[in-house]
C-alpha positions as a Markdown table, in Angstrom:
| # | Residue | x | y | z |
|---|---|---|---|---|
| 1 | Unk | -1.4 | -16.4 | -3.4 |
| 2 | Unk | 0.5 | -14.2 | -1.0 |
| 3 | Unk | 1.7 | -10.7 | -2.0 |
| 4 | Unk | 4.5 | -9.7 | 0.4 |
| 5 | Unk | 5.0 | -6.0 | 1.0 |
| 6 | Unk | 8.8 | -5.3 | 1.0 |
| 7 | Unk | 9.1 | -1.6 | 1.8 |
| 8 | Unk | 11.0 | 0.3 | 0.5 |
| 9 | Unk | 11.8 | -2.1 | -2.4 |
| 10 | Unk | 8.3 | -3.0 | -3.7 |
| 11 | Unk | 6.0 | -6.0 | -3.9 |
| 12 | Unk | 7.3 | -9.1 | -5.7 |
| 13 | Unk | 7.6 | -9.4 | -8.6 |
| 14 | Unk | 7.7 | -5.6 | -9.1 |
| 15 | Unk | 10.6 | -3.6 | -7.8 |
| 16 | Unk | 10.7 | 0.2 | -7.5 |
| 17 | Unk | 12.8 | 1.7 | -10.2 |
| 18 | Unk | 11.9 | -0.8 | -12.9 |
| 19 | Unk | 11.1 | 0.6 | -16.3 |
| 20 | Unk | 7.6 | 0.3 | -17.7 |
| 21 | Unk | 8.6 | -2.6 | -20.0 |
| 22 | Unk | 10.3 | -4.4 | -17.1 |
| 23 | Unk | 7.3 | -4.0 | -14.9 |
| 24 | Unk | 4.8 | -5.1 | -17.6 |
| 25 | Unk | 7.0 | -8.2 | -18.2 |
| 26 | Unk | 7.3 | -9.0 | -14.5 |
| 27 | Unk | 3.5 | -8.7 | -14.0 |
| 28 | Unk | 2.7 | -10.7 | -17.1 |
| 29 | Unk | 5.0 | -13.5 | -16.1 |
| 30 | Unk | 3.6 | -13.7 | -12.6 |
| 31 | Unk | -0.1 | -12.9 | -13.0 |
| 32 | Unk | -1.0 | -12.8 | -16.7 |
| 33 | Unk | -1.6 | -9.9 | -19.0 |
| 34 | Unk | -2.2 | -6.6 | -17.2 |
| 35 | Unk | -4.0 | -3.5 | -18.3 |
| 36 | Unk | -1.1 | -1.2 | -19.2 |
| 37 | Unk | -0.9 | 2.4 | -20.3 |
| 38 | Unk | 1.7 | 5.1 | -19.8 |
| 39 | Unk | 2.1 | 5.7 | -16.1 |
| 40 | Unk | 0.0 | 2.8 | -14.9 |
| 41 | Unk | -0.1 | -1.0 | -15.0 |
| 42 | Unk | -2.9 | -2.8 | -13.2 |
| 43 | Unk | -4.2 | -6.3 | -12.7 |
| 44 | Unk | -6.8 | -7.9 | -10.4 |
| 45 | Unk | -5.6 | -11.0 | -8.5 |
| 46 | Unk | -8.7 | -12.8 | -7.3 |
| 47 | Unk | -10.4 | -9.5 | -6.6 |
| 48 | Unk | -7.4 | -7.9 | -4.9 |
| 49 | Unk | -6.3 | -4.8 | -7.0 |
| 50 | Unk | -2.6 | -4.5 | -7.8 |
| 51 | Unk | -1.5 | -1.2 | -9.5 |
| 52 | Unk | 2.0 | -0.2 | -10.5 |
| 53 | Unk | 2.5 | 3.6 | -10.6 |
| 54 | Unk | 5.2 | 5.1 | -12.9 |
| 55 | Unk | 5.1 | 8.7 | -11.9 |
| 56 | Unk | 8.7 | 9.8 | -12.8 |
| 57 | Unk | 10.7 | 9.2 | -15.9 |
| 58 | Unk | 8.8 | 6.1 | -16.9 |
| 59 | Unk | 10.0 | 4.2 | -13.8 |
| 60 | Unk | 8.1 | 2.4 | -11.0 |
| 61 | Unk | 7.7 | 4.9 | -8.2 |
| 62 | Unk | 5.0 | 3.1 | -6.1 |
| 63 | Unk | 2.7 | 0.1 | -5.9 |
| 64 | Unk | -0.8 | 0.2 | -4.6 |
| 65 | Unk | -2.9 | -2.7 | -3.5 |
| 66 | Unk | -6.6 | -2.6 | -2.4 |
| 67 | Unk | -8.9 | -5.0 | -0.8 |
| 68 | Unk | -11.5 | -7.0 | -2.7 |
| 69 | Unk | -14.5 | -5.0 | -1.6 |
| 70 | Unk | -17.8 | -5.6 | 0.2 |
| 71 | Unk | -19.1 | -9.1 | 0.0 |
| 72 | Unk | -16.1 | -10.5 | -1.9 |
| 73 | Unk | -13.5 | -12.9 | -0.6 |
| 74 | Unk | -10.1 | -13.6 | -2.0 |
| 75 | Unk | -7.5 | -16.3 | -1.7 |
| 76 | Unk | -4.9 | -13.6 | -2.3 |
| 77 | Unk | -3.4 | -12.2 | 0.9 |
| 78 | Unk | -1.4 | -8.9 | 1.2 |
| 79 | Unk | 1.2 | -9.5 | 3.9 |
| 80 | Unk | 3.3 | -7.1 | 6.0 |
| 81 | Unk | 5.7 | -9.1 | 8.2 |
| 82 | Unk | 3.2 | -12.0 | 8.2 |
| 83 | Unk | 0.1 | -9.9 | 8.9 |
| 84 | Unk | -2.7 | -9.7 | 6.3 |
| 85 | Unk | -3.1 | -6.0 | 5.7 |
| 86 | Unk | -6.8 | -6.3 | 4.8 |
| 87 | Unk | -7.9 | -8.6 | 7.7 |
| 88 | Unk | -5.7 | -7.6 | 10.6 |
| 89 | Unk | -7.1 | -4.6 | 12.5 |
| 90 | Unk | -5.4 | -1.4 | 11.5 |
| 91 | Unk | -4.6 | -0.5 | 15.1 |
| 92 | Unk | -2.8 | -3.8 | 15.5 |
| 93 | Unk | -0.7 | -3.2 | 12.3 |
| 94 | Unk | 0.2 | 0.3 | 13.4 |
| 95 | Unk | 1.2 | -0.9 | 16.9 |
| 96 | Unk | 3.4 | -3.6 | 15.4 |
| 97 | Unk | 5.0 | -1.2 | 12.9 |
| 98 | Unk | 5.8 | 1.2 | 15.8 |
| 99 | Unk | 7.4 | -1.7 | 17.7 |
| 100 | Unk | 9.6 | -2.3 | 14.7 |
| 101 | Unk | 10.9 | 1.2 | 15.1 |
| 102 | Unk | 8.9 | 2.7 | 12.2 |
| 103 | Unk | 7.4 | 6.1 | 12.5 |
| 104 | Unk | 3.6 | 5.8 | 12.2 |
| 105 | Unk | 1.8 | 9.1 | 11.3 |
| 106 | Unk | -1.8 | 8.5 | 12.2 |
| 107 | Unk | -2.7 | 12.2 | 12.7 |
| 108 | Unk | -5.4 | 11.4 | 10.0 |
| 109 | Unk | -6.5 | 7.9 | 11.0 |
| 110 | Unk | -8.2 | 7.5 | 7.7 |
| 111 | Unk | -4.9 | 8.1 | 5.8 |
| 112 | Unk | -2.0 | 6.6 | 7.8 |
| 113 | Unk | 1.5 | 6.7 | 6.5 |
| 114 | Unk | 4.9 | 5.6 | 7.6 |
| 115 | Unk | 7.5 | 8.0 | 6.3 |
| 116 | Unk | 11.0 | 6.7 | 5.9 |
| 117 | Unk | 9.6 | 3.2 | 5.2 |
| 118 | Unk | 7.1 | 4.8 | 2.8 |
| 119 | Unk | 4.0 | 2.8 | 3.4 |
| 120 | Unk | 0.7 | 4.5 | 3.1 |
| 121 | Unk | -2.6 | 3.0 | 4.3 |
| 122 | Unk | -6.2 | 4.0 | 3.7 |
| 123 | Unk | -9.2 | 3.2 | 5.8 |
| 124 | Unk | -11.9 | 5.0 | 3.8 |
| 125 | Unk | -14.8 | 3.3 | 2.1 |
| 126 | Unk | -18.5 | 3.8 | 1.7 |
| 127 | Unk | -19.1 | 0.1 | 1.7 |
| 128 | Unk | -20.6 | -1.9 | 4.6 |
| 129 | Unk | -17.6 | -3.1 | 6.6 |
| 130 | Unk | -16.9 | -3.7 | 10.3 |
| 131 | Unk | -16.2 | -0.3 | 11.9 |
| 132 | Unk | -14.7 | 1.1 | 15.1 |
| 133 | Unk | -16.9 | 3.2 | 17.5 |
| 134 | Unk | -15.8 | 6.4 | 15.7 |
| 135 | Unk | -16.9 | 5.0 | 12.3 |
| 136 | Unk | -13.6 | 4.1 | 10.7 |
| 137 | Unk | -13.2 | 0.7 | 9.1 |
| 138 | Unk | -11.5 | -1.7 | 11.5 |
| 139 | Unk | -9.1 | -2.8 | 8.7 |
| 140 | Unk | -7.2 | -0.9 | 6.0 |
| 141 | Unk | -8.7 | -0.9 | 2.6 |
| 142 | Unk | -5.6 | 0.0 | 0.5 |
| 143 | Unk | -1.9 | 0.1 | 1.0 |
| 144 | Unk | 0.8 | 1.9 | -1.0 |
| 145 | Unk | 4.5 | 0.8 | -1.1 |
| 146 | Unk | 7.0 | 3.4 | -2.2 |
| 147 | Unk | 10.7 | 4.3 | -1.7 |
| 148 | Unk | 11.9 | 5.8 | 1.5 |
| 149 | Unk | 11.6 | 9.4 | 0.2 |
| 150 | Unk | 8.0 | 9.2 | -1.3 |
| 151 | Unk | 6.5 | 11.1 | 1.6 |
| 152 | Unk | 9.3 | 13.5 | 2.2 |
| 153 | Unk | 7.4 | 16.5 | 0.8 |
| 154 | Unk | 4.9 | 16.0 | 3.6 |
| 155 | Unk | 7.6 | 16.1 | 6.3 |
| 156 | Unk | 10.0 | 18.6 | 4.9 |
| 157 | Unk | 9.3 | 21.2 | 7.6 |
| 158 | Unk | 7.7 | 19.1 | 10.4 |
| 159 | Unk | 8.2 | 16.2 | 12.7 |
| 160 | Unk | 5.3 | 13.7 | 12.2 |
| 161 | Unk | 5.5 | 12.5 | 15.8 |
| 162 | Unk | 6.0 | 15.9 | 17.5 |
| 163 | Unk | 3.4 | 17.8 | 15.4 |
| 164 | Unk | 0.4 | 15.6 | 16.1 |
């Protein structure tokens, strides 16, 4: 199964702005019965985590996906423009995003975000994974997809490129 990141709209079948009931219905139809409670819907897709966050007015505000974990493999791929987020080196994904014209804020290389597109990536884990010389995991371990204003509070008074 392929989960295609579609920033800033969502990850099919879930779209940002859906109500709780709409999101539960979409996840159920596509993947089976999720765990659902106010503010959160989650399901595991062959060890890949898929969470729907409803942070405002019972509407979907973001989706977070995370890799299967140490020693686990998955037939589910999380794709950004054809690249698997959890197997393509993080530096390659960031370089390709910048080539698309997206702002890449990697001032904290463990927590990379792309304001405007509103993608957020994490490279933190205590598990045994391939690492760069500096100790960071080679690949991202989670990704968040949100609307184009999700990270605005971080950049209200600064330029993420200039202020590195």
